[in-house]
Coordinates of C-alpha atoms in Angstrom, one line a residue:
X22 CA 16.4 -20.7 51.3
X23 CA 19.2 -19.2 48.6
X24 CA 17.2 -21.6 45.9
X25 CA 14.2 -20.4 46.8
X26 CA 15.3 -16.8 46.8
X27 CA 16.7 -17.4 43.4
X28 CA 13.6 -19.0 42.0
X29 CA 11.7 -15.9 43.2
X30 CA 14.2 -13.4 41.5
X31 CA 13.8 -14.9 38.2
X32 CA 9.8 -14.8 38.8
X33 CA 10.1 -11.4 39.1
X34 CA 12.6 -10.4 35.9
X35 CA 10.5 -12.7 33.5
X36 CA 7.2 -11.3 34.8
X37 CA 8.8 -7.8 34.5
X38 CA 10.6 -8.7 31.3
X39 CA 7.0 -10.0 29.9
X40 CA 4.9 -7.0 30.9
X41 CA 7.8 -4.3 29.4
X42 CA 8.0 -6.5 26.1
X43 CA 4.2 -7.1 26.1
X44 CA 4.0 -3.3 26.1
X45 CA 6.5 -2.4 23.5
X46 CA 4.6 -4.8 20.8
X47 CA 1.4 -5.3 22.2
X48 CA -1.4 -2.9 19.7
X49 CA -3.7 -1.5 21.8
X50 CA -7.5 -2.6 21.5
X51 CA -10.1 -0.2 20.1
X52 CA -13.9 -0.8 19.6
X53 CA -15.2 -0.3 16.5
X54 CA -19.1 -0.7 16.6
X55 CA -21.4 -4.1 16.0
X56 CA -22.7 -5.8 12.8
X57 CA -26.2 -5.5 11.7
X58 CA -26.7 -8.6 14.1
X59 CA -25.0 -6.8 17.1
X60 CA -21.9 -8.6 17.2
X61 CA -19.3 -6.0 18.7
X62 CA -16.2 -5.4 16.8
X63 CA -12.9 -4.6 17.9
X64 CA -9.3 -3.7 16.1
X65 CA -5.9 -3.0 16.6
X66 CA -3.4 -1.0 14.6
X67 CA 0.5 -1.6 13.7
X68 CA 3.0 -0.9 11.4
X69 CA 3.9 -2.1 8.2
X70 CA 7.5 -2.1 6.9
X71 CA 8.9 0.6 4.5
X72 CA 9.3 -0.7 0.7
X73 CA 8.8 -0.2 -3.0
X74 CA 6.2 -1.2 -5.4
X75 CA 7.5 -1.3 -9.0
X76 CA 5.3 -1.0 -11.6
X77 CA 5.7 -0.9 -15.5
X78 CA 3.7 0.7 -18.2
X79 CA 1.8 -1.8 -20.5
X80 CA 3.2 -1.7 -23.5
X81 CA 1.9 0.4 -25.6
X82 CA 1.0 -0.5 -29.4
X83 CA 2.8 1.5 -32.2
X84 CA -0.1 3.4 -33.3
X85 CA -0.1 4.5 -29.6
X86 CA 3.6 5.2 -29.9
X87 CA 3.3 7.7 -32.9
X88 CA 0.9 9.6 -31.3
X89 CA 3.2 9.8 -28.4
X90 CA 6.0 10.9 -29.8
X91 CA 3.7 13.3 -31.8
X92 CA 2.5 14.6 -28.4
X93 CA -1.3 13.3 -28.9
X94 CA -1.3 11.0 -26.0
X95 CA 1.1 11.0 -22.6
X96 CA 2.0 8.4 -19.8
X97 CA -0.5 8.6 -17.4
X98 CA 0.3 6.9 -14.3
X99 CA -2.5 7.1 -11.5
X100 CA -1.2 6.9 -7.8
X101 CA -4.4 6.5 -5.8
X102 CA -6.6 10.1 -6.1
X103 CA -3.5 11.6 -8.0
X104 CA -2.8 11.4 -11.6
X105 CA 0.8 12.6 -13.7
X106 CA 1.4 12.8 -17.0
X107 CA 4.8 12.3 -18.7
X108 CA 4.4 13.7 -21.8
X109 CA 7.4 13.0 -24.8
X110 CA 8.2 16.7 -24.6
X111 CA 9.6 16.3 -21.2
X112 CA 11.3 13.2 -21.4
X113 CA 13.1 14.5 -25.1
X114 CA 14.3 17.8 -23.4
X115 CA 15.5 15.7 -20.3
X116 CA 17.1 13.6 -22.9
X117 CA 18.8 16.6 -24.5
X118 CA 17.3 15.9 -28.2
X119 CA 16.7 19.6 -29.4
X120 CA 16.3 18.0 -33.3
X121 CA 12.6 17.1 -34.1
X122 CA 14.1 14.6 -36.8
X123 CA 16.1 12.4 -33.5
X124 CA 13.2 11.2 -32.0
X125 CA 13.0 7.9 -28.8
X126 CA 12.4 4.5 -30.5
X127 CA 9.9 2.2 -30.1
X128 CA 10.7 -0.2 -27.3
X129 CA 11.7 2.4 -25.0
X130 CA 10.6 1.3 -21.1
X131 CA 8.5 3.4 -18.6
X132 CA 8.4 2.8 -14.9
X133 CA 7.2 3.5 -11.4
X134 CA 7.9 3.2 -8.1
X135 CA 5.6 3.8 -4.9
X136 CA 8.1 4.0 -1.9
X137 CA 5.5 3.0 1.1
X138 CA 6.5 4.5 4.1
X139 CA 4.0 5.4 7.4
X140 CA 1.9 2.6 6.2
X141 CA -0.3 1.1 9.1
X142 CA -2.6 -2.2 9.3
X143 CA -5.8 -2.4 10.8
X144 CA -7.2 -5.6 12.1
X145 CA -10.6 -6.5 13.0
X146 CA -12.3 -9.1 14.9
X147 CA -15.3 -10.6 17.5
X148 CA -14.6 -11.9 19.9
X149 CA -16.1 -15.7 20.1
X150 CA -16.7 -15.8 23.4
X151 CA -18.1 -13.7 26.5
X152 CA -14.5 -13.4 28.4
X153 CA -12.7 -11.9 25.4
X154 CA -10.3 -15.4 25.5
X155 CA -10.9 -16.3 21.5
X156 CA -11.1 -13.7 19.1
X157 CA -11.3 -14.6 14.8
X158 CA -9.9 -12.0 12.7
X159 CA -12.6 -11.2 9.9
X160 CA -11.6 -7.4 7.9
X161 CA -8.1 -6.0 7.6
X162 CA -7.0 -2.4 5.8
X163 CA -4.7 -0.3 5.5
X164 CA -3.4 3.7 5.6
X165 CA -0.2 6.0 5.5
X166 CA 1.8 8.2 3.0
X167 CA 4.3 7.6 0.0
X168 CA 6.3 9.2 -2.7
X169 CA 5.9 8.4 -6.1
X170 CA 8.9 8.6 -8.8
X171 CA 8.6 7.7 -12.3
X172 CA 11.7 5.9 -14.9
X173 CA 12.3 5.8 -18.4
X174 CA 14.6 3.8 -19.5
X175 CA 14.9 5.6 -23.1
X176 CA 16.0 3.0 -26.7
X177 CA 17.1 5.5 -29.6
X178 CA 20.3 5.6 -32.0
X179 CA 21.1 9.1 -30.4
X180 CA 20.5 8.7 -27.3
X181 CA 23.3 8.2 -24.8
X182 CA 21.0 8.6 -21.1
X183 CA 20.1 5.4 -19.9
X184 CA 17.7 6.3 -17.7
X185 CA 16.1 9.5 -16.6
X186 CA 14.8 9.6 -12.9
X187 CA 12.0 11.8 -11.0
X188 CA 10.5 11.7 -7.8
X189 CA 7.2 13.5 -8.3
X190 CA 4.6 13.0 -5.6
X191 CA 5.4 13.6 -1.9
X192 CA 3.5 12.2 1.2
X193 CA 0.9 11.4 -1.1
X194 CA -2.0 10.3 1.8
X195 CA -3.0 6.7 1.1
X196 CA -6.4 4.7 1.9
X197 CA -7.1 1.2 0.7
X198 CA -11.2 0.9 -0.9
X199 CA -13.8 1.4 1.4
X200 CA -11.3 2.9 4.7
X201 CA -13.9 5.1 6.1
X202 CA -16.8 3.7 5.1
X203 CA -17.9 2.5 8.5
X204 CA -20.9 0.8 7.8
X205 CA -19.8 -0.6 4.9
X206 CA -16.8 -2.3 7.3
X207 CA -19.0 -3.3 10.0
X208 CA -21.5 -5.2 7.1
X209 CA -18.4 -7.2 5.9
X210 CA -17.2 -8.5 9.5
X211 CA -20.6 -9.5 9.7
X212 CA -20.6 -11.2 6.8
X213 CA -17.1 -12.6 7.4
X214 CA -18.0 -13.8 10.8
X215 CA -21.2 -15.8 9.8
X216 CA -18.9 -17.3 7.0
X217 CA -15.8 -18.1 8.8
X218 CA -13.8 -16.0 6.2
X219 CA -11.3 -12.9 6.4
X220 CA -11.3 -9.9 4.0
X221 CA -8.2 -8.4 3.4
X222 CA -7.1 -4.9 1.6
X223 CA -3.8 -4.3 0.8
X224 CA -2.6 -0.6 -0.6
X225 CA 0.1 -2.6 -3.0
X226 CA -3.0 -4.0 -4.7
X227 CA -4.5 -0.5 -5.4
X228 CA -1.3 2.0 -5.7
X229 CA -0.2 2.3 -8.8
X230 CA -1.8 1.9 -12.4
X231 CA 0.1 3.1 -15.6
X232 CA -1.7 3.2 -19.4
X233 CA -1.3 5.7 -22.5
X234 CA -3.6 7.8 -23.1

């Protein structure tokens, strides 16, 4: 009877253990809407981790580089819909160089960083069969928010900074190509179904792009 009791009891904690931890990780299911053939679609949502996407400037030629340090062209770094400019002005008077004759050298490094935060993944998928037992993943996205901060890591006889810092974009709202373009989505599981494939759009593949100009 005690062994049978105690059997029970442990029943009961993994069943309730199961359904508390089901809940806490579990994403809940959402429909979405069905493919030009009527297959339906459904999704769930989670959370990506927090980190950094570091990006450098391509290096520039030194015809670019004249123009500038003569303040023709700036560092323009594009962060999704929004664009800054880092023009030489501002990095020389960060720098301290108040002489027009002590100018940054060729060679000096630019940088970005994209700290991802907020960021959530959507994944869709149809079901294969009719009781919802077997389900193939065929589109995944993503959203959130970040803060973008740019680097230069300045090369010149006079200059004694090693690196000036500046966190310019906040909680800059992110949405990998094509987010809410519903029939555009609902066409490619389609697709993806029919052709046993997966699409998959990251926002680290889209964040950040830096060029002069």
């Amino acid at each position: 009877m005690k062994k049978r009791l105690g059997i029970f009891v442990v029943l009961i904690a993994v069943l309730v253990f199961g359904i508390s931890a089901q809940g806490a990780f579990a994403s809940k299911e959402h429909y979405f809407g069905k493919t030009p053939r009527g297959q339906k679609i459904y999704y769930t949502v989670k959370s990506v981790k927090k980190h950094t996407i570091r990006k450098y400037a391509s290096k520039p030629s030194k015809s670019d580089w004249k123009k500038y340090v003569k303040g023709v062209v700036d560092v323009s770094i594009s962060f999704f819909d929004k664009k800054v400019g880092i023009p030489y002005s501002v990095v020389s008077a960060a720098l301290g160089l108040k002489n027009d004759k002590v100018k940054i050298n060729y060679g000096t490094r630019f940088f970005s960083d994209a700290q991802m935060h907020s960021i959530k993944e959507r994944t869709f998928y149809i079901y294969e069969d009719k009781k919802h037992t077997k389900k193939r993943v065929v589109y995944k996205d993503q959203y959130g928010t970040g803060d973008l901060l740019y680097y230069v890591d300045p090369v010149g006889k006079h200059v004694h900074i090693t690196r000036i810092k500046k966190k310019c974009k906040y909680d800059v709202k992110m949405k990998t190509r094509c987010f809410s373009n519903n029939s555009y989505i609902k066409k490619r599981c389609g697709i993806n179904y029919n052709h046993r494939s997966k699409e998959v759009w990251n926002l680290d593949d889209q964040v950040l792009f830096q060029t002069f100009k």
